[in-house]
CSV table of C-alpha atoms in Angstrom, one decimal:
chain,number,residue,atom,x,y,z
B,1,UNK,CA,13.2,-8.3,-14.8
B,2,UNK,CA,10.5,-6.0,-14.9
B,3,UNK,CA,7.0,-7.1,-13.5
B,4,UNK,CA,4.0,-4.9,-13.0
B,5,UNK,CA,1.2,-4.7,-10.2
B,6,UNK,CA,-1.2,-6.2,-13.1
B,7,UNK,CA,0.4,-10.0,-13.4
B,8,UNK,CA,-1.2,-12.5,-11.1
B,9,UNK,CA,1.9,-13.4,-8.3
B,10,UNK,CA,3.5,-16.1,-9.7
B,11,UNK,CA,4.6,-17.7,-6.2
B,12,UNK,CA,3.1,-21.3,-5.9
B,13,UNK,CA,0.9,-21.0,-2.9
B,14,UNK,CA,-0.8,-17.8,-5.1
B,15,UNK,CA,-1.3,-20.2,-7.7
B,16,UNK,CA,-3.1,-22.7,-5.2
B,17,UNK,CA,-4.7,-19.9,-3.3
B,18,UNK,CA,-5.9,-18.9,-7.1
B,19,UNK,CA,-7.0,-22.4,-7.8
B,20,UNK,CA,-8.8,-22.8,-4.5
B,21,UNK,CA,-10.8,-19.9,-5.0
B,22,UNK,CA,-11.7,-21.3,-9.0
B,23,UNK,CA,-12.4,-24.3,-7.1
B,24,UNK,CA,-14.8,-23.5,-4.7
B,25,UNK,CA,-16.4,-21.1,-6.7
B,26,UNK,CA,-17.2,-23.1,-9.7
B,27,UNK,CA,-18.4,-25.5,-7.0
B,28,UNK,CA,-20.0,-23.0,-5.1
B,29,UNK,CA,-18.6,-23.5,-1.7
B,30,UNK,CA,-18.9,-20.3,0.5
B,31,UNK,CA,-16.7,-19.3,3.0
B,32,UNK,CA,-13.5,-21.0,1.9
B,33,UNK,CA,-11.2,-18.3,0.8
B,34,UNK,CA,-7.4,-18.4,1.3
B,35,UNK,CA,-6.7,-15.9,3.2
B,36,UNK,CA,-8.9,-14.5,6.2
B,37,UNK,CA,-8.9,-11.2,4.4
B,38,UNK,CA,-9.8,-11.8,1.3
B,39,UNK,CA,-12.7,-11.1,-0.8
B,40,UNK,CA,-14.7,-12.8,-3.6
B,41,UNK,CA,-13.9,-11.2,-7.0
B,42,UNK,CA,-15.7,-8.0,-7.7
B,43,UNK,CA,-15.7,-6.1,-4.4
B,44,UNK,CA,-15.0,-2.7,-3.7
B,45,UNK,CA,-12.6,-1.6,-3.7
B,46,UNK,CA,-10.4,-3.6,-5.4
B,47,UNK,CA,-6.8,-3.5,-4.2
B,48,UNK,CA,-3.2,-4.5,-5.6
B,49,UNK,CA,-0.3,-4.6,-3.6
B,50,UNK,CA,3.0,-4.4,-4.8
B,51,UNK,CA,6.3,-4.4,-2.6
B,52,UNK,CA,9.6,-2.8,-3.3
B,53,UNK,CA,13.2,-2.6,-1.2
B,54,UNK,CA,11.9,0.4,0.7
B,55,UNK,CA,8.4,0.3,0.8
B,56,UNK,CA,5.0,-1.9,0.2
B,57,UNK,CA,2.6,0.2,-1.7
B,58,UNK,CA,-1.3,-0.3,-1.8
B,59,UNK,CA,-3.1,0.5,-4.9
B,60,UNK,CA,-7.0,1.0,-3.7
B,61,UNK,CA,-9.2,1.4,-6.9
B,62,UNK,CA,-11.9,3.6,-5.5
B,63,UNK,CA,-13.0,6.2,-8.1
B,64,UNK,CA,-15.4,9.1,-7.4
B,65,UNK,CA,-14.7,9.7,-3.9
B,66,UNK,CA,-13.5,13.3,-2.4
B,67,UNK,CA,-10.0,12.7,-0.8
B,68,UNK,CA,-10.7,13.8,2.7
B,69,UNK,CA,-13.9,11.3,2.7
B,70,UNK,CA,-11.2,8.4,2.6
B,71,UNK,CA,-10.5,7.2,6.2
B,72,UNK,CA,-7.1,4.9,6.5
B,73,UNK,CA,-6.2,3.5,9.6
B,74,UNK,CA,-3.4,1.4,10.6
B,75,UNK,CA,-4.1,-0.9,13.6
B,76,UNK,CA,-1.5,-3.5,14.5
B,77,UNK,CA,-0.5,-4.2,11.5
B,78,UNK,CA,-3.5,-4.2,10.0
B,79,UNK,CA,-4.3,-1.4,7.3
B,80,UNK,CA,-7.9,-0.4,7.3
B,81,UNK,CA,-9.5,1.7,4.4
B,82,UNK,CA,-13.0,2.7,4.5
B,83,UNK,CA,-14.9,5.7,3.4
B,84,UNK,CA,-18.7,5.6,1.4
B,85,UNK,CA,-19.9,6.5,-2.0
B,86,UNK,CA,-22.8,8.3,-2.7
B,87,UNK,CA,-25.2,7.3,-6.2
B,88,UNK,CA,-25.8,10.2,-8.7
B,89,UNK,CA,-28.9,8.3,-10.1
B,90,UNK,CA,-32.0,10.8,-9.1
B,91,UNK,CA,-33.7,8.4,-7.3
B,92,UNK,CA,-36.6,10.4,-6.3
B,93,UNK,CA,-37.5,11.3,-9.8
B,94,UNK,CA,-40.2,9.7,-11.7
B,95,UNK,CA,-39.6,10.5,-14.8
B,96,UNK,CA,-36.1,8.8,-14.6
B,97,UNK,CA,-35.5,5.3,-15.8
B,98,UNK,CA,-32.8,3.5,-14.6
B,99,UNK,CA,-31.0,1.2,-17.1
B,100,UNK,CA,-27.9,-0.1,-15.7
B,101,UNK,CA,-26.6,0.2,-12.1
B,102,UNK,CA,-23.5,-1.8,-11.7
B,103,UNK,CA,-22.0,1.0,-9.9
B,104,UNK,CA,-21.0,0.0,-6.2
B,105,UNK,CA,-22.6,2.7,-3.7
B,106,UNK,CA,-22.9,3.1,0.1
B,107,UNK,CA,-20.1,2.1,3.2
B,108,UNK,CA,-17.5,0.2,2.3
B,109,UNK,CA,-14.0,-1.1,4.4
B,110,UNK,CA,-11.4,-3.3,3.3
B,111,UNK,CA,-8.2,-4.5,5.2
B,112,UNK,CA,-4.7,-5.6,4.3
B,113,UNK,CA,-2.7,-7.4,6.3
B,114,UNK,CA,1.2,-5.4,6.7
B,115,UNK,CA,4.2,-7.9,6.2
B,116,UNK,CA,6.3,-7.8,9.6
B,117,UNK,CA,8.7,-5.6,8.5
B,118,UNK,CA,6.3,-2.9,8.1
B,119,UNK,CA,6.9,0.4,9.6
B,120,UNK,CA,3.9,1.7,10.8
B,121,UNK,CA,5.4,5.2,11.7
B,122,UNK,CA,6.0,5.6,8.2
B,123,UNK,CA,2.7,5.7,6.0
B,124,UNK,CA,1.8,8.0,3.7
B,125,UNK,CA,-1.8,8.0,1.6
B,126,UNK,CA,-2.8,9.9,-2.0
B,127,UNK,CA,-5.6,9.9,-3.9
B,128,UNK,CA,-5.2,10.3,-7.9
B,129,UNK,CA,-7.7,9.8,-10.7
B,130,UNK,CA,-9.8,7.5,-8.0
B,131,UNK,CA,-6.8,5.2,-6.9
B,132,UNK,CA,-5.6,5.7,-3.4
B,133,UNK,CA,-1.8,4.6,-2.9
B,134,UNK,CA,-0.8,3.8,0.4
B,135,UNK,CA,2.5,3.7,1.0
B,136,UNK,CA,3.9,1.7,3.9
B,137,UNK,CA,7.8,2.1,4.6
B,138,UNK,CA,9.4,-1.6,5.4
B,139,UNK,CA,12.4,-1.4,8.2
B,140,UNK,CA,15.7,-2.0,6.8
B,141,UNK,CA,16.4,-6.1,7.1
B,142,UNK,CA,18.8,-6.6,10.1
B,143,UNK,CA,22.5,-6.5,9.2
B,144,UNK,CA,24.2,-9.6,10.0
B,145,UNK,CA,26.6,-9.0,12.5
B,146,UNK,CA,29.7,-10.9,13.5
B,147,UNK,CA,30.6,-11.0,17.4
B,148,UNK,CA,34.3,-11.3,17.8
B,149,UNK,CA,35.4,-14.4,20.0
B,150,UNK,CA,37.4,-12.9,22.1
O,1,UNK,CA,14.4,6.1,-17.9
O,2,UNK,CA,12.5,8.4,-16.4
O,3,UNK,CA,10.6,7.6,-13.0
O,4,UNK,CA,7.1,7.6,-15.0
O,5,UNK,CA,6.2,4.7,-16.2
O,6,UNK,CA,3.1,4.1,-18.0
O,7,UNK,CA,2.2,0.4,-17.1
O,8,UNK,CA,0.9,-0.4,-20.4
O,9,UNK,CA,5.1,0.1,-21.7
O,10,UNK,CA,6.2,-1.7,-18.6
O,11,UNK,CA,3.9,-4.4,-19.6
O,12,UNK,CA,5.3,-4.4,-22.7
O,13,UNK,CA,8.9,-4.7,-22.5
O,14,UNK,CA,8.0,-7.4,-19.6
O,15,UNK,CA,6.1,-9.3,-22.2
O,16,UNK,CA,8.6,-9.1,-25.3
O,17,UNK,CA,11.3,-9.9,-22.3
O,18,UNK,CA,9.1,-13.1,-22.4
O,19,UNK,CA,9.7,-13.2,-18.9
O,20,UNK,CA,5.8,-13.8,-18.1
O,21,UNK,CA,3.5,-15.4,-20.4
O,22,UNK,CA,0.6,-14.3,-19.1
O,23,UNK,CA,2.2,-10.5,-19.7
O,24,UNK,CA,-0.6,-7.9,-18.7
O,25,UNK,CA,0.1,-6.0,-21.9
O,26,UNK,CA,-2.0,-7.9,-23.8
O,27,UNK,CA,-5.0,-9.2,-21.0
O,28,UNK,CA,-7.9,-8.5,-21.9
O,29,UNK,CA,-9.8,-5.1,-21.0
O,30,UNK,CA,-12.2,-4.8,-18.0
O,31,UNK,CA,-15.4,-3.6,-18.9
O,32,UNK,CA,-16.3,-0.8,-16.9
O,33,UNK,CA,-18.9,-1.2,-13.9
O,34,UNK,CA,-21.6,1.8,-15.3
O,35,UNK,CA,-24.8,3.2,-14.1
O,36,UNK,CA,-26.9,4.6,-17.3
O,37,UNK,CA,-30.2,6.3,-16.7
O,38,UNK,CA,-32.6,8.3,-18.3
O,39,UNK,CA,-34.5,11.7,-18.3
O,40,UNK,CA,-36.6,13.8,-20.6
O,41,UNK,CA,-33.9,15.2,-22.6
O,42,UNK,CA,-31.2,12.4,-22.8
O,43,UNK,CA,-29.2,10.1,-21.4
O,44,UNK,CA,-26.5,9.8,-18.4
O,45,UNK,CA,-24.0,7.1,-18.3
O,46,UNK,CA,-21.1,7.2,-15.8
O,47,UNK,CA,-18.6,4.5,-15.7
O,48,UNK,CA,-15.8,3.5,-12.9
O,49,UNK,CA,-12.5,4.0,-14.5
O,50,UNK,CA,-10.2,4.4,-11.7
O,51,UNK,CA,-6.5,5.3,-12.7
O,52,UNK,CA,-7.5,6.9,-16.4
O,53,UNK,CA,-6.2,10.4,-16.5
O,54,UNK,CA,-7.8,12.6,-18.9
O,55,UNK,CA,-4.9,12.2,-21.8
O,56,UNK,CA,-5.4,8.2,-21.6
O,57,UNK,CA,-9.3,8.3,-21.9
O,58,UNK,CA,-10.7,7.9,-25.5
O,59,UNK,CA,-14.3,8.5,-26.3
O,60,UNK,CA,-15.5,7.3,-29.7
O,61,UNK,CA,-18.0,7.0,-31.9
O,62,UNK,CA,-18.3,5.0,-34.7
O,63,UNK,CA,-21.5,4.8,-36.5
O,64,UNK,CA,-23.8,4.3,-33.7
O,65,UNK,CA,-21.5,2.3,-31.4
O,66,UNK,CA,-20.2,4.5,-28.5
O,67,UNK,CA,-16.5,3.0,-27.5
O,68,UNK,CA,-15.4,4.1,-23.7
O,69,UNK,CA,-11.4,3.0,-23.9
O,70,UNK,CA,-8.9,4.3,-21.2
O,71,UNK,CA,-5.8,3.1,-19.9
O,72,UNK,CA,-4.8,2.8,-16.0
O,73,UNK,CA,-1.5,5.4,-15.7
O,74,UNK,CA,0.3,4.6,-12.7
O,75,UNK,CA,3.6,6.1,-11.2
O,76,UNK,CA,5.2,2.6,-10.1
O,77,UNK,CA,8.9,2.7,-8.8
O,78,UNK,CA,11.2,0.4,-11.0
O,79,UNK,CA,11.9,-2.2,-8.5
O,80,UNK,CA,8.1,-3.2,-7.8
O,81,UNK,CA,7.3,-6.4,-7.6
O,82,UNK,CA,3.1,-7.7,-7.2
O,83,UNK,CA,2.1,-9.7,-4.1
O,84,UNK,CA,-1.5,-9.1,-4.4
O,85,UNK,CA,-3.4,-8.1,-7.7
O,86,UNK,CA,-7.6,-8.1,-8.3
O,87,UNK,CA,-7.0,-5.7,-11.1
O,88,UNK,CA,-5.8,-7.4,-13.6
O,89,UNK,CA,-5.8,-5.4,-16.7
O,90,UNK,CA,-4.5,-1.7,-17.0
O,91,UNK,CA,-7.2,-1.0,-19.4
O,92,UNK,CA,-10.9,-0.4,-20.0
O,93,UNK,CA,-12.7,-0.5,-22.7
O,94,UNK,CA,-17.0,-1.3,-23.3
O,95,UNK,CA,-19.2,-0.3,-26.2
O,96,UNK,CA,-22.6,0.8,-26.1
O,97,UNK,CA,-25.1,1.6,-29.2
O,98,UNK,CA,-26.8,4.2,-29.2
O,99,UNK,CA,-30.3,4.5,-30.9
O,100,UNK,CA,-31.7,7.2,-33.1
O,101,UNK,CA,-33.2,9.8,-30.8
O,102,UNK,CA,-30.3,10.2,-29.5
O,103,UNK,CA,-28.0,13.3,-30.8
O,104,UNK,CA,-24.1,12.1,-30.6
O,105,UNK,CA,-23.0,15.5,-31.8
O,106,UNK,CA,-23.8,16.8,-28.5
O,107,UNK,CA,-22.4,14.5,-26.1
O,108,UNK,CA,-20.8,16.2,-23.4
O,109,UNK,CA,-17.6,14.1,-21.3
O,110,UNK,CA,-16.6,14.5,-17.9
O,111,UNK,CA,-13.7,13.2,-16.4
O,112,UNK,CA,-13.8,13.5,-12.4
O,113,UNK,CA,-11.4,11.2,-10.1
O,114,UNK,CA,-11.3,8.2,-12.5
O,115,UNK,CA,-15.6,8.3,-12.9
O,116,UNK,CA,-16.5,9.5,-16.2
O,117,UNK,CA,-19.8,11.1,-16.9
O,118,UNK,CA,-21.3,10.9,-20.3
O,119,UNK,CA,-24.3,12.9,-21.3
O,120,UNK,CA,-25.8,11.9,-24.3
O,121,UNK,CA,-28.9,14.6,-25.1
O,122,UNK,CA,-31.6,13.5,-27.4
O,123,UNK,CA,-32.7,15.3,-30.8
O,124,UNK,CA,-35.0,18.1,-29.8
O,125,UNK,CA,-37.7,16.5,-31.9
O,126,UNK,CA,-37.1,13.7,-30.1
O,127,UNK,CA,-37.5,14.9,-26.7
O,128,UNK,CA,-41.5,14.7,-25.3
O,129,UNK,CA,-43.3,17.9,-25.2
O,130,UNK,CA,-46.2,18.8,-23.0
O,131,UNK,CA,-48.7,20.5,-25.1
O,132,UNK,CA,-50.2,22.7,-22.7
O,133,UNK,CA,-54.1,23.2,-23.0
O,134,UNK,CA,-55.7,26.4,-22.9
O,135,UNK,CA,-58.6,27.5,-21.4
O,136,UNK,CA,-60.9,29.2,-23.8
């Protein structure tokens, strides 16, 4: 079965962590997400995570930055991306009119929490087109192992 | 199959698979975040499009309605499976219409780690001249 980074998780508590943010949203509670990490919609960067066998890889949709501006650190199993975008609008110009500025600018972090089987040692990081994949190796699930009763 | 997949075909064969009815393939574009501003001799419009390579970016212009369009390309391995997803559609796509003054044979597109930059130059007639006063 083929699934891409682009449908919404299907597992139950998703769907209720989905519906909880709807919820409190439409109601305009603050401060009630699902997860201590998470974000209301429409922050930057916005970040999928998919997982494989081998490895969990973060997609971090940051266009316009220069690669070696990106800063990602991992810190007890926390990965950290940060970095800042500068504006292109002249500012300083008078005889520029701004129409639309929907354009994030300035600092900005965001953290993932790493599943346990993470393997820190193992993280690699590239920046394409203005998405930065981060690629976490996962350690190999433990092999059952029968003792022999002697 | 090769290792390259574009996600718009993965999306596809997941959604004729009918194994998600919510299939990504057919979710509706994300309009781009953009910052448009103005100068003497035309217009400047650049727009977040993170993951659109220059061969899946498509800049149109009908009439006087300018179409941005570009699809998210994405090496994902085959066995991928989402935990976490705030992007949820692979493509973008927003329309802007443009008004007279402004000279659409000249637009100029610039493609630069997923932010494109349109400039969109206005008819010379159009622009404002300084008619310079002489002393005399």
């Amino acid at each position: 079965m083929l699934e891409t980074m682009f449908a919404r998780p299907q597992g139950l508590f998703d769907q209720l962590d989905a519906m909880q943010r709807l919820l409190s949203r439409s109601l305009g509670v603050e401060g009630s997400p699902g997860t201590i990490r998470s974000v209301a919609q429409g922050a930057f960067p916005e970040i999928n995570v998919g997982r494989t066998a081998k490895s969990l890889e973060v997609f971090v949709f940051a266009p316009g930055l220069e690669a070696s501006s990106i800063d990602v650190v991992v810190e007890r199993n926390v990965l950290k991306v940060s970095g800042s975008r500068s504006s292109a609008i002249p500012r300083n110009d008078n005889n520029v009119q701004l129409y639309a500025n929907e354009r994030p600018e300035g600092k900005f972090v965001r953290a993932v929490s790493l599943p346990d089987d993470a393997d820190t040692a193992r993280v690699e990081a590239k920046y394409k087109d203005g998405i930065l994949r981060v690629s976490v190796g996962l350690v190999e699930p433990a092999q059952p192992k029968r003792i022999a009763v002697k | 199959m090769s290792d390259r997949n574009e996600i718009a075909n993965k999306a596809t064969a997941e959604s004729s698979a009918g194994s998600n009815a919510s299939g990504s393939a057919n979710a509706r574009p994300v309009a781009p975040a953009v910052d448009i501003f103005e100068d003497a001799a035309g217009i400047t419009l650049l727009a977040d499009m993170p993951g659109v390579s220059r061969d899946s970016l498509d800049v149109r212009l009908d009439g006087d309605a300018l179409a941005v369009e570009g699809r998210v390309e994405l090496q994902l391995p085959e066995d991928m499976r989402a935990v976490w997803a705030e992007v949820q559609a692979p493509r973008f796509r927003r329309v802007f219409t443009l008004s007279r003054e402004l000279d659409p044979a000249r637009i100029e597109a610039n493609l630069k780690d997923g932010v494109l930059q349109l400039r969109i130059p206005k008819h010379a007639q159009a622009q404002a001249r300084r008619i310079e006063v002489r002393a005399g």
